[in-house]
Amino acid sequence: MQIPAPTLPWLSRPSALLTSPALKVDREAVLFSLKCLLAAILGLYVSLRIGLTRPFWVIGTVYLVSQPMSGATLSRGLFRLLGTVGGAVATVLLVPRFANAPLVLSVVLAAWMGLCLYLAMLDRTPRAYAFLLAGYTTSLIGFPAVMVPGEVFTIAITRVQEISIGILAATLVHGLVLPRRVSPRVHARVASILGDAERWTQDMRAGAKETVLAEDRSKAAADLLELHTLSIHLPFDSAHGVAQVQILRALHDRMLDVLMLSSAVDESMAQLRAQPVGTTDTAWPDLLRAALCTRQAELDAAHHDCRLLEEQLHAARPDWRRRVPAHLASKANGHVLHRDHRIALRSALGAFVGIVLSCALWIATAWSDGATAVSIIGTACVLFGTAEAPAGHVMRYLIGSTIGVVVGLLYALVIFPGLSDFVDLAMALAPALLLCGSFLARPPFIMAALGVVLTFPLIAGLGATNASNIVGALNSGVALFVGTAAALCSMSLLQTLDSNRSRARLQDVIRRDIARRAAGQVRNASDWTSRMVDRLALLAPRLRGHPDAARTLRTMFADMRAASAVAELRVIGRTLKDRSSRECHALLMHRATAHFHTPTPRPVNAPLLESLERTRDAVSTGSPPETERVLALLSGLRRDLLAHED
């Protein structure tokens, strides 16, 4: 049959172009840049109107706070304001107390900044921005005041005023002018996550390869982490934000069930397919088939519950708990984050040492612009210190700062001298700010764009008079380059964590907590599971490219299930009445605990499998409810232990 040619193809091509994802990204970037420009001009006008002498901080604040989503802008603005006030208060309290000892004062300020970085690394949510701001606000206010401690209060008050004006301008413009809400983004992510989960459940039942399924599950874990990050902004997005956060917590808990049940079903199906034909011992396969049917029904119910919660998320009613089954309306734990105190402390100590050494060099050389350089070092060590390998971010920022110095000199020497009023100033700044804003909306260019937009107004001498000072601009440029280069060296030496060591540490932490779970040392099983899945989301990108990545993720899911089975068997064992069952159970718990306490993963040993056999035979004569549950747990434990053998 001949297929007719499409009519008017010259009309379909422009339509496809207008609806292409690339053009949509461009449109969003242009709109975001226009709103940033409007907020920056508004903040600049207000700051000049009330007589602030350093309005370039207002422009920098607008671009630091602004986010494509209005709720994210509001939350980031609040966290920035809290951090700025906290940093300013700490600086005002510390500087006068140690004013007579510049080196001691530098050490104290560096210690405060290290503490703020430590807390930010433990938080791992958008709220961490408040701790970062408290740290590098101290750097921007405190180090310039080391040599003039009497002016610290004035500098701090002015800084808070500038930040507040920038935050208010950004939140007003992004919240009122064509706002982009967080809720639609959350709804889209939830639909994508649930659709992906249902797809790979179908693929699993159709016999998909374990490599594909392991990648799908690790992606789902990462998606849940992203969804948790977005949920932080929801209370700032609408009046229904609190209800949506509660629903997302319940949805997260149910998605954890989907992940664990799916991996259990996958492993059961794989072992049943690998079962040799004609085997004489059919007890374990029969138990595995019975458990598989139960787990498949539970998995289908979990998928259905997730869709119910998605419907409630769209409705966002405060009484949503009354509209869902009781097991979904109970208190949800939500996402529990992994926190590594050792890594956070290492990064904080690295920042402290780098800042103190820089201060000592500055004080020893008595460099007149050393305060500027050291404040940049402190800012970089705190702001970029949360990354495992911050050097790349600092390098991109340095490239942007270099461009910003050139642009700033152009404004100072060529453009600003010909301006006569505020309208001319706004029109002159518009091209550079629009370009910076458009790149700021594209993740690969964020650091470079920030380097430009935070540097060129400073170098240009933007202020009440816009008077050009070539000597001051050049000195500021030199201090900026020296400070950024020194920060790059300091962070490369003291705050960079090797990717292999980071991966190995995560795996060690996962194995250690699996051993704790098997030993019955975990109080809240739901929190433990959530934290372990969060760790797997952090581990998966670090395993990318390794030949055993899929196998590693698969066995870690299996070990998590096995440890949970051991923990539950430990509790059920207290109800066993038969002496033989109790003895077999006690020996099984001892050997299972010893198996998981090995420093490195190893294949299951014969004595542990023998204990499983003896315990199965011993409990088979018990009462039906107790027997069925124990046998199901024993079958699942054996299945997960043998996952290492495949």
XYZ file of C-alpha atoms in Angstrom:
646
model
C 0.000 0.000 0.000
C 1.389 3.395 -0.946
C 1.644 5.897 1.901
C 0.585 9.390 0.822
C 3.175 12.121 1.133
C 2.553 14.616 3.934
C 0.836 17.787 2.838
C 2.586 21.131 3.133
C 5.931 19.860 4.477
C 7.189 23.441 4.581
C 4.693 24.052 7.393
C 5.605 20.984 9.459
C 9.329 21.810 9.661
C 8.974 25.219 11.338
C 6.396 23.745 13.702
C 8.789 20.970 14.713
C 11.555 23.521 15.185
C 9.419 25.702 17.435
C 8.520 22.740 19.654
C 12.013 21.236 19.808
C 13.531 20.699 23.292
C 16.613 22.750 22.379
C 14.529 25.789 21.497
C 12.515 25.383 24.692
C 15.754 25.518 26.688
C 16.758 28.650 24.779
C 13.407 30.310 25.483
C 13.669 29.515 29.187
C 17.230 30.856 29.275
C 16.192 34.104 27.588
C 13.244 34.592 29.950
C 15.422 33.841 32.965
C 18.057 36.307 31.778
C 15.481 39.050 31.224
C 14.071 38.596 34.723
C 17.560 38.635 36.238
C 18.305 41.867 34.375
C 15.088 43.459 35.612
C 15.839 42.417 39.207
C 19.436 43.658 38.976
C 18.381 47.067 37.604
C 15.682 47.374 40.273
C 18.130 46.516 43.064
C 20.766 48.852 41.621
C 18.293 51.729 41.460
C 17.167 51.252 45.067
C 20.725 50.920 46.376
C 21.877 54.083 44.606
C 18.737 55.909 45.681
C 19.403 55.262 49.385
C 23.091 56.090 49.030
C 24.897 52.737 49.211
C 28.472 53.083 47.983
C 29.076 49.484 46.802
C 25.973 48.546 44.772
C 27.838 45.918 42.769
C 27.150 43.527 45.671
C 23.434 43.991 44.974
C 23.909 42.874 41.366
C 26.012 39.916 42.479
C 23.371 38.897 45.010
C 20.620 38.969 42.387
C 22.520 36.574 40.162
C 23.604 34.331 43.035
C 20.056 34.016 44.356
C 18.150 33.771 41.078
C 16.963 30.323 40.022
C 14.805 29.299 37.046
C 11.994 28.338 39.467
C 10.425 31.052 41.588
C 10.072 28.876 44.696
C 13.754 27.965 44.493
C 14.641 31.656 44.212
C 12.606 32.483 47.319
C 14.079 29.651 49.373
C 17.614 30.402 48.213
C 17.089 34.080 49.021
C 15.914 33.225 52.536
C 18.842 30.878 53.131
C 21.242 33.512 51.784
C 19.779 36.202 54.027
C 19.995 33.973 57.100
C 23.554 33.018 56.251
C 24.575 36.612 55.589
C 23.127 37.834 58.881
C 24.742 34.932 60.750
C 28.122 35.575 59.132
C 27.896 39.310 59.778
C 26.992 38.787 63.442
C 29.859 36.315 63.907
C 32.298 38.727 62.271
C 31.180 41.673 64.410
C 31.597 39.554 67.545
C 34.996 38.120 66.615
C 36.904 40.993 65.003
C 36.891 43.503 67.921
C 37.732 40.774 70.439
C 40.948 39.770 68.620
C 41.700 43.102 66.931
C 45.138 43.461 68.533
C 46.397 40.121 67.183
C 45.836 39.942 63.391
C 47.200 36.400 63.050
C 45.071 35.085 65.932
C 42.056 36.851 64.431
C 42.779 35.211 61.078
C 42.939 31.790 62.752
C 39.631 32.391 64.547
C 37.912 33.542 61.346
C 39.304 30.527 59.474
C 38.009 28.214 62.221
C 34.527 29.725 61.950
C 34.566 29.277 58.172
C 35.723 25.670 58.538
C 32.849 24.998 60.942
C 30.342 26.473 58.475
C 31.732 24.300 55.664
C 31.549 21.222 57.910
C 27.861 21.856 58.671
C 27.066 22.542 55.017
C 28.612 19.240 53.940
C 26.573 17.353 56.509
C 23.306 18.966 55.430
C 23.405 18.054 51.686
C 20.205 20.003 50.902
C 19.554 23.541 49.599
C 19.534 24.600 53.252
C 23.305 24.129 53.239
C 23.496 27.429 51.358
C 22.809 29.243 54.650
C 25.893 27.657 56.248
C 28.035 28.452 53.203
C 26.904 32.087 53.286
C 27.643 32.351 56.990
C 31.156 31.186 56.167
C 32.105 33.242 53.177
C 30.309 36.377 54.393
C 32.814 36.282 57.240
C 35.573 36.059 54.632
C 34.270 39.045 52.658
C 33.719 41.220 55.760
C 36.241 39.953 58.264
C 39.523 39.828 56.373
C 39.274 43.385 54.977
C 38.571 44.457 58.575
C 41.616 42.700 60.061
C 43.735 45.839 59.582
C 40.853 48.273 60.312
C 38.793 46.523 63.024
C 37.025 49.746 63.981
C 35.080 49.737 60.709
C 33.811 46.159 60.914
C 30.340 47.094 62.160
C 29.790 49.608 59.351
C 31.032 47.118 56.754
C 28.761 44.385 58.150
C 25.654 46.584 58.231
C 26.276 47.805 54.687
C 26.826 44.261 53.485
C 23.540 43.057 55.018
C 21.688 45.990 53.441
C 23.132 45.227 50.003
C 22.305 41.536 50.302
C 18.761 42.262 51.500
C 18.067 44.609 48.585
C 19.378 42.065 46.086
C 17.293 39.266 47.617
C 14.112 41.347 47.676
C 14.593 42.441 44.071
C 15.229 38.883 42.869
C 12.304 37.320 44.739
C 9.875 40.049 43.668
C 10.737 39.830 39.984
C 10.958 36.032 39.761
C 7.822 35.615 41.863
C 5.648 38.155 39.995
C 6.901 38.227 36.392
C 5.904 35.011 34.588
C 6.793 32.824 37.575
C 8.036 29.301 36.963
C 6.631 27.172 39.777
C 8.399 24.229 41.379
C 5.216 22.108 41.481
C 5.035 21.357 37.722
C 8.682 20.298 37.782
C 7.982 17.990 40.730
C 4.925 16.529 38.996
C 6.953 15.854 35.859
C 9.748 14.183 37.826
C 7.280 11.990 39.736
C 5.572 10.930 36.500
C 8.952 10.110 34.971
C 10.134 8.134 38.010
C 6.938 6.094 38.258
C 6.865 5.489 34.505
C 10.476 4.302 34.554
C 9.804 2.013 37.533
C 6.820 0.408 35.824
C 8.806 0.015 32.612
C 11.732 -1.769 34.204
C 9.374 -3.971 36.192
C 7.861 -5.081 32.885
C 11.343 -5.499 31.392
C 12.357 -7.621 34.373
C 9.399 -9.942 33.916
C 10.248 -10.171 30.226
C 13.770 -11.351 31.090
C 15.876 -8.183 30.766
C 19.602 -8.419 31.487
C 20.836 -7.709 35.013
C 23.116 -4.917 33.731
C 20.160 -2.924 32.414
C 18.105 -3.506 35.554
C 20.976 -2.502 37.869
C 21.421 0.746 35.944
C 17.665 1.394 36.085
C 17.541 0.911 39.847
C 20.571 3.116 40.459
C 18.970 5.794 38.271
C 15.769 5.532 40.312
C 17.779 6.031 43.509
C 19.387 9.160 42.023
C 15.984 10.418 40.857
C 14.606 10.062 44.383
C 17.491 12.173 45.678
C 16.738 14.878 43.095
C 13.061 14.769 44.033
C 13.961 15.256 47.693
C 16.054 18.305 46.766
C 13.151 19.799 44.820
C 10.779 19.161 47.718
C 12.793 21.564 49.905
C 11.527 24.425 47.716
C 7.849 23.382 47.682
C 6.803 25.197 50.907
C 8.050 28.427 49.260
C 6.172 27.696 46.040
C 2.490 27.703 47.010
C 0.060 27.395 49.886
C -0.182 23.639 49.231
C 3.558 23.076 49.504
C 3.457 21.505 52.975
C 0.879 18.913 51.917
C 2.898 18.129 48.801
C 6.027 17.543 50.889
C 4.112 15.117 53.115
C 2.814 13.226 50.077
C 6.299 13.080 48.576
C 7.615 11.536 51.791
C 4.969 8.816 51.621
C 5.711 8.336 47.925
C 9.436 8.036 48.646
C 8.835 5.335 51.253
C 6.658 3.373 48.829
C 9.221 3.747 46.047
C 11.798 2.218 48.377
C 9.479 -0.778 48.628
C 9.330 -0.895 44.833
C 13.133 -0.903 44.596
C 13.644 -3.609 47.204
C 10.762 -5.803 46.008
C 11.795 -5.462 42.390
C 15.373 -6.483 43.126
C 14.102 -9.456 45.171
C 11.781 -10.594 42.372
C 14.576 -10.192 39.840
C 16.970 -12.333 41.888
C 14.320 -15.005 42.512
C 13.501 -15.275 38.827
C 17.185 -15.470 37.912
C 17.855 -18.294 40.366
C 14.778 -20.238 39.321
C 15.791 -19.959 35.670
C 19.280 -21.204 36.579
C 17.906 -24.173 38.541
C 19.168 -27.406 36.931
C 16.521 -29.746 35.555
C 15.976 -32.975 37.440
C 17.335 -31.822 40.804
C 16.357 -34.054 43.729
C 16.060 -31.374 46.436
C 12.976 -29.335 45.541
C 12.352 -27.823 48.975
C 14.259 -24.583 48.342
C 12.914 -24.052 44.789
C 9.374 -24.627 46.033
C 9.843 -22.095 48.823
C 11.397 -19.659 46.357
C 8.438 -19.991 43.966
C 5.937 -19.430 46.774
C 7.840 -16.348 47.973
C 8.129 -15.099 44.385
C 4.354 -15.116 43.938
C 3.941 -13.177 47.170
C 6.627 -10.637 46.251
C 5.152 -10.082 42.791
C 1.755 -9.334 44.310
C 3.374 -6.945 46.802
C 5.286 -5.247 43.957
C 2.095 -4.701 41.968
C 0.422 -3.258 45.059
C 3.368 -0.921 45.614
C 3.150 0.365 42.032
C -0.583 0.944 42.494
C 0.001 2.826 45.760
C 2.563 5.068 44.056
C -0.010 6.042 41.444
C -2.555 6.792 44.174
C -0.080 9.098 45.861
C 0.677 10.757 42.540
C -3.018 11.615 42.190
C -3.014 13.123 45.680
C 0.117 15.095 44.814
C -1.697 16.778 41.939
C -4.720 17.534 44.130
C -2.516 18.674 47.062
C -5.347 18.685 49.582
C -4.490 19.228 53.252
C -6.698 16.233 54.151
C -4.969 13.882 51.691
C -4.429 11.270 54.427
C -8.182 10.615 54.530
C -8.238 9.830 50.819
C -5.618 7.064 50.782
C -5.391 3.637 52.472
C -4.334 3.608 56.109
C -0.880 2.153 55.430
C -0.099 5.142 53.199
C -1.557 7.716 55.590
C 0.727 6.709 58.451
C 3.683 8.877 59.316
C 6.197 8.830 56.460
C 9.922 9.067 57.074
C 10.861 10.467 53.680
C 14.404 10.701 52.367
C 17.151 10.032 54.925
C 20.487 11.412 53.748
C 23.911 9.854 54.099
C 26.249 12.030 56.149
C 29.977 11.410 56.243
C 31.461 13.269 59.202
C 34.979 12.195 58.315
C 34.862 13.619 54.781
C 33.185 16.807 56.046
C 35.845 17.236 58.724
C 38.624 16.625 56.202
C 37.289 19.295 53.855
C 36.784 21.755 56.728
C 40.339 21.200 57.985
C 41.672 21.645 54.462
C 39.882 24.973 54.135
C 41.116 26.049 57.576
C 44.755 25.246 56.799
C 44.635 26.899 53.371
C 43.075 30.093 54.733
C 45.467 30.340 57.702
C 48.542 29.871 55.505
C 47.286 32.557 53.123
C 46.653 34.946 56.009
C 50.111 34.331 57.432
C 51.688 35.115 54.058
C 49.576 38.268 53.703
C 50.443 39.563 57.173
C 54.142 38.746 56.726
C 54.386 40.583 53.378
C 52.069 43.473 54.408
C 50.568 43.491 50.904
C 48.113 46.392 50.687
C 45.584 44.378 48.629
C 46.218 41.158 50.524
C 42.882 41.436 52.310
C 41.065 41.225 48.966
C 43.100 38.212 47.878
C 42.603 36.393 51.180
C 38.855 37.114 51.197
C 38.654 35.526 47.731
C 40.640 32.508 48.942
C 38.292 32.087 51.904
C 35.208 32.473 49.745
C 36.420 29.884 47.225
C 37.491 27.387 49.906
C 34.031 27.535 51.493
C 31.810 27.992 48.453
C 33.425 25.217 46.380
C 34.538 23.070 49.305
C 31.440 20.867 49.252
C 32.586 19.252 45.989
C 34.901 16.239 46.092
C 37.064 17.681 43.294
C 36.544 21.455 43.535
C 39.475 22.424 41.318
C 37.388 22.190 38.146
C 34.772 24.574 39.536
C 37.440 27.026 40.668
C 39.135 26.879 37.268
C 35.888 27.668 35.449
C 35.247 30.493 37.891
C 38.768 31.794 37.262
C 38.162 31.778 33.512
C 34.952 33.725 34.050
C 36.715 36.143 36.375
C 39.384 36.757 33.741
C 36.703 37.661 31.239
C 35.057 39.786 33.930
C 38.268 41.758 34.489
C 38.530 42.538 30.772
C 34.857 43.521 30.577
C 35.182 45.586 33.771
C 38.156 47.524 32.412
C 36.223 48.175 29.202
C 33.327 49.607 31.201
C 35.601 51.637 33.476
C 37.733 53.215 30.730
C 35.386 53.436 27.737
C 31.704 53.146 28.657
C 31.198 54.679 32.120
C 32.899 58.042 31.367
C 30.246 58.813 28.726
C 27.192 58.119 30.934
C 25.050 60.905 32.348
C 22.112 59.352 34.239
C 20.704 56.083 35.576
C 18.871 55.220 32.346
C 22.157 55.358 30.461
C 23.778 53.214 33.141
C 21.023 50.580 32.919
C 21.224 50.479 29.124
C 25.006 50.176 29.267
C 24.897 47.278 31.746
C 22.099 45.421 29.940
C 24.150 43.629 27.220
C 26.699 42.182 29.653
C 24.066 41.210 32.237
C 21.781 39.636 29.639
C 24.622 37.527 28.312
C 25.657 36.438 31.800
C 22.075 35.568 32.708
C 21.566 33.416 29.616
C 24.705 31.395 30.384
C 23.741 31.171 34.052
C 20.627 29.212 33.002
C 22.828 26.533 31.373
C 24.470 24.200 33.938
C 27.824 23.713 32.109
C 28.457 27.482 32.150
C 27.181 28.445 35.615
C 30.581 28.837 37.275
C 32.081 30.850 34.407
C 28.993 33.083 34.217
C 29.156 33.746 37.954
C 32.831 34.637 37.598
C 31.962 37.264 34.996
C 28.939 38.794 36.705
C 30.585 38.972 40.139
C 33.808 40.466 38.798
C 33.121 43.043 36.122
C 30.974 45.449 38.248
C 33.709 45.441 40.903
C 36.528 46.091 38.435
C 34.447 48.731 36.631
C 34.075 50.702 39.859
C 30.281 50.603 39.757
C 29.005 53.031 42.367
C 27.381 56.378 42.954
C 29.756 58.178 40.571
C 31.166 55.335 38.406
C 34.481 57.166 38.561
C 37.257 55.267 36.827
C 40.282 54.337 38.889
C 42.657 52.432 36.682
C 45.175 51.826 39.469
C 42.521 50.526 41.847
C 40.978 48.373 39.112
C 44.330 46.831 38.215
C 45.174 46.190 41.867
C 41.795 44.560 42.389
C 42.339 42.441 39.273
C 45.758 41.297 40.471
C 44.366 40.473 43.926
C 41.538 38.525 42.318
C 43.900 36.439 40.174
C 46.306 35.809 43.045
C 43.476 34.866 45.406
C 41.766 32.538 42.938
C 45.050 30.889 41.907
C 46.034 30.404 45.555
C 42.585 28.944 46.282
C 43.006 26.579 43.342
C 46.351 25.345 44.713
C 45.068 25.086 48.281
C 41.945 23.150 47.335
C 43.851 20.825 44.991
C 46.247 19.925 47.801
C 43.999 19.955 50.861
C 40.357 19.599 49.830
C 40.379 17.240 46.851
C 39.304 13.639 47.421
C 40.452 10.960 44.995
C 37.492 9.351 43.208
C 38.766 5.821 43.917
C 39.110 6.568 47.625
C 35.665 8.149 47.663
C 34.147 5.074 46.013
C 35.974 2.709 48.348
C 34.874 4.685 51.397
C 31.235 4.598 50.313
C 31.418 0.850 49.777
C 33.007 0.379 53.204
C 30.297 2.468 54.863
C 27.589 0.456 53.078
C 29.128 -2.864 54.151
C 29.564 -1.639 57.721
C 25.913 -0.623 58.004
C 24.801 -3.909 56.443
C 26.730 -5.678 59.209
C 25.046 -3.465 61.826
C 21.631 -4.321 60.408
C 22.387 -8.053 60.456
C 23.596 -7.782 64.055
C 20.304 -6.183 65.111
C 21.903 -2.813 65.930
C 19.542 -0.716 63.765
C 16.526 0.766 65.521
C 14.603 2.240 62.603
C 14.569 -0.096 59.595
C 12.858 2.421 57.299
C 15.469 5.099 57.969
C 18.216 2.544 57.433
C 16.816 1.478 54.064
C 16.388 5.076 52.917
C 19.928 5.986 53.925
C 21.333 2.908 52.171
C 19.489 3.722 48.940
C 20.799 7.290 49.164
C 24.316 5.861 49.424
C 23.706 3.682 46.380
C 22.596 6.818 44.508
C 25.948 8.405 45.428
C 27.893 5.271 44.571
C 26.368 4.544 41.152
C 28.002 7.507 39.323
C 31.361 6.580 40.852
C 31.026 3.052 39.476
C 30.237 4.239 35.967
C 32.668 2.726 33.487
C 33.786 -0.114 35.758
C 33.235 -3.610 34.326
C 31.723 -4.932 37.580
C 29.433 -1.937 38.202
C 26.171 -3.809 37.570
C 27.276 -6.815 39.620
C 28.394 -4.599 42.505
C 25.041 -2.807 42.656
C 23.155 -6.087 42.364
C 25.062 -7.742 45.216
C 24.671 -4.670 47.415
C 20.907 -4.793 46.972
C 21.095 -8.511 47.784
C 23.168 -7.876 50.921
C 20.692 -5.217 52.055
C 17.827 -7.682 51.701
C 19.813 -10.451 53.379
C 20.726 -8.261 56.354
C 17.084 -7.235 56.729
C 16.043 -10.890 56.640
C 18.598 -11.731 59.348
C 17.362 -8.840 61.497
C 13.757 -9.980 61.156
C 14.679 -13.602 61.835
C 16.480 -12.424 64.951
C 13.240 -10.885 66.241
C 11.031 -13.831 65.231
C 13.458 -16.267 66.834
C 12.349 -15.096 70.261
C 8.917 -16.594 69.611
C 10.198 -20.061 68.682
C 9.085 -22.614 71.270
C 10.764 -25.783 70.060
C 14.217 -26.312 71.587
C 15.728 -27.708 68.404
C 14.424 -24.746 66.415
C 15.882 -22.295 68.921
C 19.294 -23.991 68.837
C 19.386 -24.044 65.026
C 18.196 -20.453 64.935
C 20.894 -19.284 67.375
C 23.642 -20.965 65.346
C 22.277 -19.456 62.124
C 22.264 -15.962 63.643
C 25.841 -16.387 64.835
C 27.130 -17.534 61.449
C 25.115 -14.954 59.487
C 26.414 -12.133 61.695
C 29.979 -13.364 61.280
C 29.480 -13.552 57.504
C 28.490 -9.890 57.245
C 31.215 -8.660 59.596
C 34.015 -9.569 57.207
C 35.891 -6.442 55.998
C 35.456 -7.384 52.334
C 32.608 -9.258 50.642
C 33.178 -12.999 50.292
C 31.187 -15.944 48.912
C 28.828 -17.609 51.329
C 30.489 -20.499 53.182
C 29.246 -24.058 53.536
C 28.551 -23.904 57.319
C 26.168 -20.984 56.822
C 24.265 -22.851 54.104
C 24.179 -25.912 56.342
C 22.677 -23.813 59.155
C 19.995 -22.621 56.762
C 19.137 -26.239 55.891
C 18.978 -27.331 59.519
C 16.898 -24.322 60.567
C 14.469 -24.940 57.706
C 14.018 -28.557 58.719
C 13.669 -27.691 62.403
C 10.964 -25.037 62.013
C 8.924 -26.975 59.433
C 6.912 -28.618 62.212
C 5.875 -25.351 63.890
C 2.511 -23.597 63.850
C 1.405 -22.463 60.346
C 1.667 -18.610 60.636
C 5.030 -18.779 62.348
C 6.345 -21.477 60.025
C 5.306 -19.736 56.826
C 6.952 -16.468 57.792
C 10.198 -18.082 58.978
C 10.455 -20.289 55.904
C 9.850 -17.297 53.621
C 12.628 -15.366 55.380
C 14.999 -18.343 55.222
C 14.300 -18.765 51.527
C 14.914 -15.067 50.863
C 18.120 -15.126 52.930
C 19.470 -18.124 51.023
C 18.561 -16.519 47.700
C 20.365 -13.281 48.583
C 23.428 -15.057 49.948
C 23.740 -17.072 46.740
C 23.563 -13.881 44.651
C 27.350 -13.614 45.153
C 27.819 -16.995 43.496
C 26.326 -16.054 40.101
